[in-house]
CSV table of C-alpha atoms in Angstrom, one decimal:
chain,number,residue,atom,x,y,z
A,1,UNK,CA,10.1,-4.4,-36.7
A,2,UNK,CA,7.6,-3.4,-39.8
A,3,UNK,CA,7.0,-7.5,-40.3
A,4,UNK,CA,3.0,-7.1,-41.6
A,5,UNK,CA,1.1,-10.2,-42.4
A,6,UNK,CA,-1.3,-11.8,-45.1
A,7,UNK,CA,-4.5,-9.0,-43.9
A,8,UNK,CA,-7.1,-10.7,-41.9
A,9,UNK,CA,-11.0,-9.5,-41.0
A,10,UNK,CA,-10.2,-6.7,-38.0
A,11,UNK,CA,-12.3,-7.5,-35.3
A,12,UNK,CA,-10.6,-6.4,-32.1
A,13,UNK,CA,-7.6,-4.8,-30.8
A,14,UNK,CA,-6.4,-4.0,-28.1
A,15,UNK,CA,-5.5,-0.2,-26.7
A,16,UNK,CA,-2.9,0.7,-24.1
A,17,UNK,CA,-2.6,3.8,-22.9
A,18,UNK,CA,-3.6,6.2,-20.6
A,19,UNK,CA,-6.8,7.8,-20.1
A,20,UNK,CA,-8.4,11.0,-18.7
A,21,UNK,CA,-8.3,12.3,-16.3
A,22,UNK,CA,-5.9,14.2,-16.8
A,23,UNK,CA,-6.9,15.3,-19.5
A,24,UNK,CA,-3.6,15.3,-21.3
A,25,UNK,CA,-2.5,14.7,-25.2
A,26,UNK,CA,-2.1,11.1,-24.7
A,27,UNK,CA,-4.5,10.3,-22.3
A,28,UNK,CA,-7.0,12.3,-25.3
A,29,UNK,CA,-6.1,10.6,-27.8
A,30,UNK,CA,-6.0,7.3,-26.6
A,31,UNK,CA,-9.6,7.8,-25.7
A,32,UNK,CA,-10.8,9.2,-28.5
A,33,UNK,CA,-8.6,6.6,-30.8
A,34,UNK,CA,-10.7,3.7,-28.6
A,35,UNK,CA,-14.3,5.5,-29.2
A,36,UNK,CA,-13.4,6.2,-33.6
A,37,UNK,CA,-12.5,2.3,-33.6
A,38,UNK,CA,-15.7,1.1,-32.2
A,39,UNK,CA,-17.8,3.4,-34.2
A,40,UNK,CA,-16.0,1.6,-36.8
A,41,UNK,CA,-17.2,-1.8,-35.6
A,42,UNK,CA,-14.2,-2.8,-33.9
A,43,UNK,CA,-13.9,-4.0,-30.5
A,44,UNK,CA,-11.7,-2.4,-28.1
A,45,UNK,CA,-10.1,-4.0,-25.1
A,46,UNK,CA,-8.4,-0.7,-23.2
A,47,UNK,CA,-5.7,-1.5,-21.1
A,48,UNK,CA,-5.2,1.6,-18.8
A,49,UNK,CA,-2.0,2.4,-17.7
A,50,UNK,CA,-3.1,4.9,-15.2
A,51,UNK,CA,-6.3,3.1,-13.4
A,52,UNK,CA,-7.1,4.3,-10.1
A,53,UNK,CA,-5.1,3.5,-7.2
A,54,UNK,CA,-7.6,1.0,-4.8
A,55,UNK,CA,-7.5,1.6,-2.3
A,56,UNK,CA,-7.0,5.5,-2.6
A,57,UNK,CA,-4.3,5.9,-0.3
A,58,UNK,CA,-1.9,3.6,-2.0
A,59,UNK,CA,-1.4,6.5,-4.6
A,60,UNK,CA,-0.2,8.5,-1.7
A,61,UNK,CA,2.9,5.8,-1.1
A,62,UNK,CA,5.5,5.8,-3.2
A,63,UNK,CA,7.4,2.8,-4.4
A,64,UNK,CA,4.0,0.7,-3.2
A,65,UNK,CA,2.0,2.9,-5.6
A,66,UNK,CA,4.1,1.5,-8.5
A,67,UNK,CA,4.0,-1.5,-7.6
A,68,UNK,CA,0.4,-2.0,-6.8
A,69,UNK,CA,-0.7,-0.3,-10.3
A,70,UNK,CA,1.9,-2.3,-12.4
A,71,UNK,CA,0.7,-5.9,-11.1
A,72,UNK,CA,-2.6,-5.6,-12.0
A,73,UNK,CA,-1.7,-3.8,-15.2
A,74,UNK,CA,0.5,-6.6,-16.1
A,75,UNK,CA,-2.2,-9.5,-15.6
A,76,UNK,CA,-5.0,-7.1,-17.8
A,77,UNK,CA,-2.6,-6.8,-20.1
A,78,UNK,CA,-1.7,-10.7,-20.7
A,79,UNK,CA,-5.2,-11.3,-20.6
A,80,UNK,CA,-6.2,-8.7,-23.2
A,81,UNK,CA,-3.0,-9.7,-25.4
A,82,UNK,CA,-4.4,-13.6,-25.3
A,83,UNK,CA,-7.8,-12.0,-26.8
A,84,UNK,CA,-6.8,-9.2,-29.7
A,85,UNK,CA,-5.9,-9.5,-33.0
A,86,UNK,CA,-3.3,-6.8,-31.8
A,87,UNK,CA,-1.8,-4.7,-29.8
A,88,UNK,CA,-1.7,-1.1,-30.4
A,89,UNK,CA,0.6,0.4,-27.5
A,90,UNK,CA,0.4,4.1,-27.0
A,91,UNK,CA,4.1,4.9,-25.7
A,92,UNK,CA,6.3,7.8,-24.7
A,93,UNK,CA,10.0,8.7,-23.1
A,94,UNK,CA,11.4,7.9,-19.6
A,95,UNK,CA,9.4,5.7,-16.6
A,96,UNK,CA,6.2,5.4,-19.1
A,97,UNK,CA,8.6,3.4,-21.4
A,98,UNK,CA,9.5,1.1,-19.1
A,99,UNK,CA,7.2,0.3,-16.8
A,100,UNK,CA,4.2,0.3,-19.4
A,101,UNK,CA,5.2,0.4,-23.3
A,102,UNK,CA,8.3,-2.2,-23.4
A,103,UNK,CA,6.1,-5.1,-20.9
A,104,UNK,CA,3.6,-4.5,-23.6
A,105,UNK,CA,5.7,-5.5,-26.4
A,106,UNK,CA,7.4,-8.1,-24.3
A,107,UNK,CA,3.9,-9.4,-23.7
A,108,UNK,CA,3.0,-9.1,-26.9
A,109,UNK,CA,5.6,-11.4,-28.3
A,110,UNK,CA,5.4,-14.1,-25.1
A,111,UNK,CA,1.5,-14.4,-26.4
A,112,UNK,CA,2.0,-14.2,-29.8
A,113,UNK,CA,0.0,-11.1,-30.5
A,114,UNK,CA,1.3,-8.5,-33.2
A,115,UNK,CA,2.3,-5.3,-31.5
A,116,UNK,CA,2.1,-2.2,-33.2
A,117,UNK,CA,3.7,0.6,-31.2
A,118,UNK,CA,2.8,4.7,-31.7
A,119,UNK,CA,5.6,6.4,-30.0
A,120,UNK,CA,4.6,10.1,-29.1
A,121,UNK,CA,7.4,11.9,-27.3
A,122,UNK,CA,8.9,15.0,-28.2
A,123,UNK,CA,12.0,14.0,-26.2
A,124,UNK,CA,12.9,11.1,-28.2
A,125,UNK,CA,16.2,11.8,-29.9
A,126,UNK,CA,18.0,12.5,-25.9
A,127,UNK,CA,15.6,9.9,-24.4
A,128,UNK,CA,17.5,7.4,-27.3
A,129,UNK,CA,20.5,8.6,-27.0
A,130,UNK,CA,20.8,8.1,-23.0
A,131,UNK,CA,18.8,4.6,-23.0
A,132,UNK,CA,19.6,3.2,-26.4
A,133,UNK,CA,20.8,-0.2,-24.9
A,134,UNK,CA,17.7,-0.8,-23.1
A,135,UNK,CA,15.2,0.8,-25.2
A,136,UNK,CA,16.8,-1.4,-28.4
A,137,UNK,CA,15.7,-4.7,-27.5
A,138,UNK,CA,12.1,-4.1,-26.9
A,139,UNK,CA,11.5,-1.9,-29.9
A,140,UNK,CA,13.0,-4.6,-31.7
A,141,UNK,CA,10.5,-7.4,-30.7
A,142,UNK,CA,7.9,-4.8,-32.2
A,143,UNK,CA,6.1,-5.6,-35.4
A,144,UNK,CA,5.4,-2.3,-36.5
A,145,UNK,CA,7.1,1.5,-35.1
A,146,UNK,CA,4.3,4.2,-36.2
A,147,UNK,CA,4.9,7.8,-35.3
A,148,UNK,CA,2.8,11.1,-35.6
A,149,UNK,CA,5.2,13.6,-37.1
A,150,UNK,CA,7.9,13.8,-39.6
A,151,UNK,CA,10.0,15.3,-37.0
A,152,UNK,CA,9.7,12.0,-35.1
A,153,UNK,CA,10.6,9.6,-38.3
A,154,UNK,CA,13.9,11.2,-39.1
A,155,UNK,CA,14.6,11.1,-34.9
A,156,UNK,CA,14.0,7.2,-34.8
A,157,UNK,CA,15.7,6.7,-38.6
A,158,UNK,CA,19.2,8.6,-37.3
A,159,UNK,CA,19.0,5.7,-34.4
A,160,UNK,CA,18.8,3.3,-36.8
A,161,UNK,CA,14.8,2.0,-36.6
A,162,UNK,CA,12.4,2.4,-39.5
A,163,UNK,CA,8.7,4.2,-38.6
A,164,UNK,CA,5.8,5.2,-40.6
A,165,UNK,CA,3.9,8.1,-40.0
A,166,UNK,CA,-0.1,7.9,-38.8
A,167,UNK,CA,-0.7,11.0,-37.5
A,168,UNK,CA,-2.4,12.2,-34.3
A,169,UNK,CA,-6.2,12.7,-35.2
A,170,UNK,CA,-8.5,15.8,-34.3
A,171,UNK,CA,-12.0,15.9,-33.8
A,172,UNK,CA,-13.0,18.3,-36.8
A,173,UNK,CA,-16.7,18.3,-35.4
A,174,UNK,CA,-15.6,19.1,-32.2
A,175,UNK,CA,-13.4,21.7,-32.6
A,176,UNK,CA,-14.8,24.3,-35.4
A,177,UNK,CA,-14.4,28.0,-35.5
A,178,UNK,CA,-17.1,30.3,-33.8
A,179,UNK,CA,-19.2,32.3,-36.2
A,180,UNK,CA,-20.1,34.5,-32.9
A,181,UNK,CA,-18.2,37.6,-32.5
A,182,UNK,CA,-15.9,37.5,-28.9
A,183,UNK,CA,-17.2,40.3,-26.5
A,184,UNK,CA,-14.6,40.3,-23.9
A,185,UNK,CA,-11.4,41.9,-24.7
A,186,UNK,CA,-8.1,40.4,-26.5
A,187,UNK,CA,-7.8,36.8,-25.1
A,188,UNK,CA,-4.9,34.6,-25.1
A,189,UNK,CA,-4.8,31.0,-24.3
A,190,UNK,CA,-2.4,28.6,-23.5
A,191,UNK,CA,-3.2,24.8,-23.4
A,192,UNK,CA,-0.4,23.0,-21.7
A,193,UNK,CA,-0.1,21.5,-18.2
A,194,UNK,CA,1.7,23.3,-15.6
A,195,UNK,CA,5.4,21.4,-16.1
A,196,UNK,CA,9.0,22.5,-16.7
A,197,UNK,CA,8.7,21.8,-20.3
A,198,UNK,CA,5.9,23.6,-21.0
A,199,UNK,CA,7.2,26.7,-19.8
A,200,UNK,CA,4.2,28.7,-18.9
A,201,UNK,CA,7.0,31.0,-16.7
A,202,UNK,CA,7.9,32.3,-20.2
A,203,UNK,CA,3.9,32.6,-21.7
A,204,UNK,CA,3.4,34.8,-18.2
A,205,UNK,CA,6.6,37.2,-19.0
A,206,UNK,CA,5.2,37.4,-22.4
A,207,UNK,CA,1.8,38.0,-21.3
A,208,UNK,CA,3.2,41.1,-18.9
A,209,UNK,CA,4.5,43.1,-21.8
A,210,UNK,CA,1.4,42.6,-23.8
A,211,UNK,CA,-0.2,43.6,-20.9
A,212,UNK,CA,1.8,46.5,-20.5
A,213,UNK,CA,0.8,47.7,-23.8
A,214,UNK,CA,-2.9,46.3,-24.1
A,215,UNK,CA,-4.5,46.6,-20.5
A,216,UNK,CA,-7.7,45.0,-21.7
A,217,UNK,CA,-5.6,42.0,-22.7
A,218,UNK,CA,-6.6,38.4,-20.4
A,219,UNK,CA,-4.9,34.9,-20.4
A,220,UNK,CA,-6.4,32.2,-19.5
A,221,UNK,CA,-3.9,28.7,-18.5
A,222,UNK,CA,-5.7,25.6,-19.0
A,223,UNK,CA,-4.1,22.9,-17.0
A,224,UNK,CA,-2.4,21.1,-14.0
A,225,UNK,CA,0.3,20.5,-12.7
A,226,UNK,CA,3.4,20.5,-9.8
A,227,UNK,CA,4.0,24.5,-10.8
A,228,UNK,CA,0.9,26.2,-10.4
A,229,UNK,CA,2.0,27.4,-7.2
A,230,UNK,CA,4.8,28.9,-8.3
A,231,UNK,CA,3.1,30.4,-11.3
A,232,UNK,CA,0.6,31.9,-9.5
A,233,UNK,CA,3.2,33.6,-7.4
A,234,UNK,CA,5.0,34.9,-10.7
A,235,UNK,CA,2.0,36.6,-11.8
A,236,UNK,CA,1.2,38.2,-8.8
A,237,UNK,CA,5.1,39.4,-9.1
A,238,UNK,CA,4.8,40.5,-12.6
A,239,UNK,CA,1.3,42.3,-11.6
A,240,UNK,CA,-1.0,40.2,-14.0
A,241,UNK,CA,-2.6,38.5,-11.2
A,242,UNK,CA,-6.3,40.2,-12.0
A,243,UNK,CA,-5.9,39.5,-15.8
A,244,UNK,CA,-4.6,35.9,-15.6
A,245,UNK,CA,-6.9,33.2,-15.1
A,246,UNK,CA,-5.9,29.6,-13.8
A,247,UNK,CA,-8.9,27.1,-15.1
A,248,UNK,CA,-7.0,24.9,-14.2
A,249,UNK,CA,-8.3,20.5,-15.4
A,250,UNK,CA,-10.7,21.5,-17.9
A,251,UNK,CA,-12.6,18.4,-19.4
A,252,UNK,CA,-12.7,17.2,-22.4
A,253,UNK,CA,-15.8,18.4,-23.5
A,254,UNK,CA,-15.6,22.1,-22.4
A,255,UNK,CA,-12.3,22.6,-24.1
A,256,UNK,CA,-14.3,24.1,-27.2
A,257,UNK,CA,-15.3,26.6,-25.6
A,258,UNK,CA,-12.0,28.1,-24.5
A,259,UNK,CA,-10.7,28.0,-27.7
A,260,UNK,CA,-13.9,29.8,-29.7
A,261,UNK,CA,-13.7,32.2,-26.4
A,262,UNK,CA,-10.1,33.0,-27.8
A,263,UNK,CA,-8.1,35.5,-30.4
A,264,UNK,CA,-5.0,33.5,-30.1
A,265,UNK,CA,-3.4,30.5,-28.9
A,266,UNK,CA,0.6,30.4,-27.3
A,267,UNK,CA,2.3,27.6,-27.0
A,268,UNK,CA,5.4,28.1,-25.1
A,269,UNK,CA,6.8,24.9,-25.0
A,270,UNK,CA,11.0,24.1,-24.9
A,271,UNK,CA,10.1,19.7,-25.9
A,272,UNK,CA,7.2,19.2,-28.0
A,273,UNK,CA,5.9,16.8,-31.3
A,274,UNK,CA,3.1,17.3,-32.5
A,275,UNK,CA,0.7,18.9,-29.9
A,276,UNK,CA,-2.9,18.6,-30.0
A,277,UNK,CA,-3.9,22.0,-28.8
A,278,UNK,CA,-2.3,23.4,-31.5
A,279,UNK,CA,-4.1,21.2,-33.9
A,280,UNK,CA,-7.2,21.6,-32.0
A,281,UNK,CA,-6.9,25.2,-32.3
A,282,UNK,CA,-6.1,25.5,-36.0
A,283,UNK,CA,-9.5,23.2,-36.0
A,284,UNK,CA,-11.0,25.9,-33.7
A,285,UNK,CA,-10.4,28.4,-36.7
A,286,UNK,CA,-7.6,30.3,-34.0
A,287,UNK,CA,-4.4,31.5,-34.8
A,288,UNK,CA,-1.9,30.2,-33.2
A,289,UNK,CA,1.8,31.7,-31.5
A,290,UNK,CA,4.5,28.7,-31.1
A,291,UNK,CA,8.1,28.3,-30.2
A,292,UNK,CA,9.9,26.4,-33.0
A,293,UNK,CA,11.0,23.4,-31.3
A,294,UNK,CA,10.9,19.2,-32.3
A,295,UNK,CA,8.2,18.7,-34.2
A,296,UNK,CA,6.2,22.0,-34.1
A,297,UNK,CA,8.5,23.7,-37.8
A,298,UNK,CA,7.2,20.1,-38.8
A,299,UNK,CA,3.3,20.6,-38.0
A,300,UNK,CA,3.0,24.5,-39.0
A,301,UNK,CA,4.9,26.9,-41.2
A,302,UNK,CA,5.9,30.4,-39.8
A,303,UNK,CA,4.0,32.8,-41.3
A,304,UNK,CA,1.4,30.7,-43.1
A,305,UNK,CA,-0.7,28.3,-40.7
A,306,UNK,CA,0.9,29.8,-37.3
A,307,UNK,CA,3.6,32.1,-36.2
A,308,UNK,CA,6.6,30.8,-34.2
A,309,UNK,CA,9.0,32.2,-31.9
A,310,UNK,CA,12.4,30.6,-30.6
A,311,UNK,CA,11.5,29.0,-26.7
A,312,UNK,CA,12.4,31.1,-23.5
A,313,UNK,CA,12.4,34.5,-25.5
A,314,UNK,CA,9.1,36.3,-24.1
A,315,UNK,CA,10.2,39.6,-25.8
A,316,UNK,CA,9.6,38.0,-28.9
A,317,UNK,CA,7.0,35.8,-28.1
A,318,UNK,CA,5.0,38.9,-26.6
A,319,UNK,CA,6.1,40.9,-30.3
A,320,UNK,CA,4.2,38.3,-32.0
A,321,UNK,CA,1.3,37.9,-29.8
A,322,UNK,CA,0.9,41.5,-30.9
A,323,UNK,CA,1.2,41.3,-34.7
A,324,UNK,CA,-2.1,38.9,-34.3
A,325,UNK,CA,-3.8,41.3,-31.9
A,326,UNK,CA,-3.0,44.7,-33.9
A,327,UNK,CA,-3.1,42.8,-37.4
A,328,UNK,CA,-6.4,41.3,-38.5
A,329,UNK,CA,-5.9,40.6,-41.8
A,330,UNK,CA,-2.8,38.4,-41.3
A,331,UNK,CA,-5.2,36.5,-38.2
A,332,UNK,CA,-7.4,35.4,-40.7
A,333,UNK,CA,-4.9,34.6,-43.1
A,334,UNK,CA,-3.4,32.5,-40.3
A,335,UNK,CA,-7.0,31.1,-39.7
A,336,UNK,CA,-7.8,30.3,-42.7
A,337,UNK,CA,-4.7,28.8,-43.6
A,338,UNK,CA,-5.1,26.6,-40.6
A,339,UNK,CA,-8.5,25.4,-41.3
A,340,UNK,CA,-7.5,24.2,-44.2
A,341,UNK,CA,-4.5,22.4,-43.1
A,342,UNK,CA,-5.5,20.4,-40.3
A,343,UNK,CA,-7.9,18.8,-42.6
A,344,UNK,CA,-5.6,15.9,-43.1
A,345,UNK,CA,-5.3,15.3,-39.3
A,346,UNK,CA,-9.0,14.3,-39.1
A,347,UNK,CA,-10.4,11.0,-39.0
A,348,UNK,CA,-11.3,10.5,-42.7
A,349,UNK,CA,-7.9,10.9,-43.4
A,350,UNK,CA,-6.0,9.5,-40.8
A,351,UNK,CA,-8.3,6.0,-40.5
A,352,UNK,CA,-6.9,5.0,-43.8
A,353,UNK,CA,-3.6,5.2,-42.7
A,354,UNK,CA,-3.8,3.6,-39.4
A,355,UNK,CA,-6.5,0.6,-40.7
A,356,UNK,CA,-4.0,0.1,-43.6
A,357,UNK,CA,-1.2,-1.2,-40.8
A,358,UNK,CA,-3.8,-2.5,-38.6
A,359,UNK,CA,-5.2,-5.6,-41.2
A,360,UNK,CA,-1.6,-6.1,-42.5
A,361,UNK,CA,-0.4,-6.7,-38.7
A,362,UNK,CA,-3.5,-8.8,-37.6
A,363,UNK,CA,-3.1,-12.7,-36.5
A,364,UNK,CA,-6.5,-14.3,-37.0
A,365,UNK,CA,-9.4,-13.6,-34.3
A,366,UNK,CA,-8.6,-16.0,-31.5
């Protein structure tokens, strides 16, 4: 791993990953990394790990859904290996590893193409520790181990494997703070799809006892996923049903809007890194509420850029939602603070960084 070459002129790489929709961190950033290189004269082969099932019904069949996604992913990937000057695999923990990050890097080395891997998950240290034997050999075989966060570089160094950090980038023109004052009443919004790590059961119980307190108060969830159901059924039991919203997939280019429409943002999550609604809403000029797990003590500082909260405590996570909405001097401390500091996760900084391992890594245009 980390063996960089004699640079070489950069003139195409290619991506895997997944891509919207969902819309999802990874799936964002891996298009948004694909349309920053070309604007940089690059070109980019993607090789998407979640195409469309054809025909449509397949995806409704498991064990023939895998299959019939991984074959043809396996021959764009070969080809697309055979073409770049490198392989930049966008990887995570469990099934995505296997089926789609570790054929990469096998790939990768059977063609002779440098393979430069960007690990993401917030679960790595337990995803390590229960699949280190099969994980091992693959990450290995790849040329270079990049990784967003701090948090995640002391993860991969206790298991023995040396990273660097390039962090996750946010669109600074994209995301900006509204200069229009909010007419609706105190807004919270969470960002995170509706799964079990996310915990958006805990971000409702929070919500109630704001709620309780501040009647005017509305939350709006933006995401999918297998527990909407069940959260919808919560709220109704809680009695927040009329002042919860469900938007449900929100594209990419209407996520602006929801965070300038809101006072805060909550993250609620019990596994996380370095999650790009929270940087998207320090860009956004929002403060932001966060549990303090994996990498988020890493990406903000309690009290200064965001406020956190320990995971699965909504008493506390509601006490803090309220110091931003009864406190406006320490919300725009919190803003400004966090203006300021996700400067260095946009593209002027971050290109550096990731172009730096890019022409080191490079074998000769084919």
């Amino acid at each position: 791993m980390d063996r960089l070459r004699t640079p070489a002129p950069l003139r195409r790489v290619a991506l895997v990953g997944p891509l919207p929709p969902p819309a999802g961190g990874m799936a964002n950033q891996t298009a948004q990394l694909a349309q920053l290189l070309r604007a940089e004269g690059i070109d980019v082969d993607v090789v998407q790990v979640n195409a469309p099932y054809r025909p449509a019904w397949v995806g409704r069949v498991r064990g023939v859904r895998a299959l019939l996604r991984l074959v043809p992913y396996l021959i764009s990937l070969w080809r697309a290996a055979r073409r770049a000057q490198l392989l930049h695999v966008m990887a995570n923990s469990g099934w995505s590893w296997h089926l789609f990050a570790a054929p990469a890097i096998w790939i990768g080395r059977l063609s002779g193409c440098p393979v430069l891997v960007n690990y993401r998950g917030g679960d790595a240290d337990s995803f390590l520790r229960r699949t280190r034997r099969w994980v091992t050999p693959s990450l290995l075989r790849a040329d270079v181990l990049v990784v967003p966060s701090g948090f995640l570089l002391e993860v991969f160094a206790r298991h023995g494997f040396g990273a660097r950090i390039v962090p996750n980038v946010v669109s600074l023109e994209r995301f900006a703070p509204c200069l229009q004052a909010r007419a609706l009443g105190p807004t919270i919004l969470v960002a995170r799809h509706l799964e079990a790590i996310y915990d958006n059961a805990t971000a409702l119980r929070a919500f109630a006892l704001v709620a309780a307190v501040m009647p005017a108060a509305r939350m709006v969830i933006a995401g999918m996923g297998p527990q909407r159901a069940a959260l919808e059924r919560l709220a109704t039991e809680l009695g927040i049903a009329a002042s919860v919203r469900f938007a449900g997939n929100v594209e990419r280019q209407a996520m602006p809007a929801l965070y300038q429409a809101a006072d805060v943002v909550l993250n609620p999550s019990t596994v996380d890194n370095t999650p790009n609604s929270v940087l998207e809403a320090l860009a956004s000029g929002v403060p932001v509420v966060s549990t303090d797990v994996g990498g988020i003590p890493y990406l903000v500082a309690h009290e200064c850029t965001a406020l956190l909260v320990p995971p699965r405590a909504p008493q506390a996570m509601a006490d803090a939602l309220l110091r931003l909405l009864r406190e406006p001097r320490l919300a725009q401390a919190l803003r400004a603070a966090g203006i300021d500091h996700v400067r260095q996760f946009g593209w002027a900084a971050v290109k550096p960084l990731l172009l730096r391992s890019y022409g080191a890594l490079a074998r000769p245009a084919p």
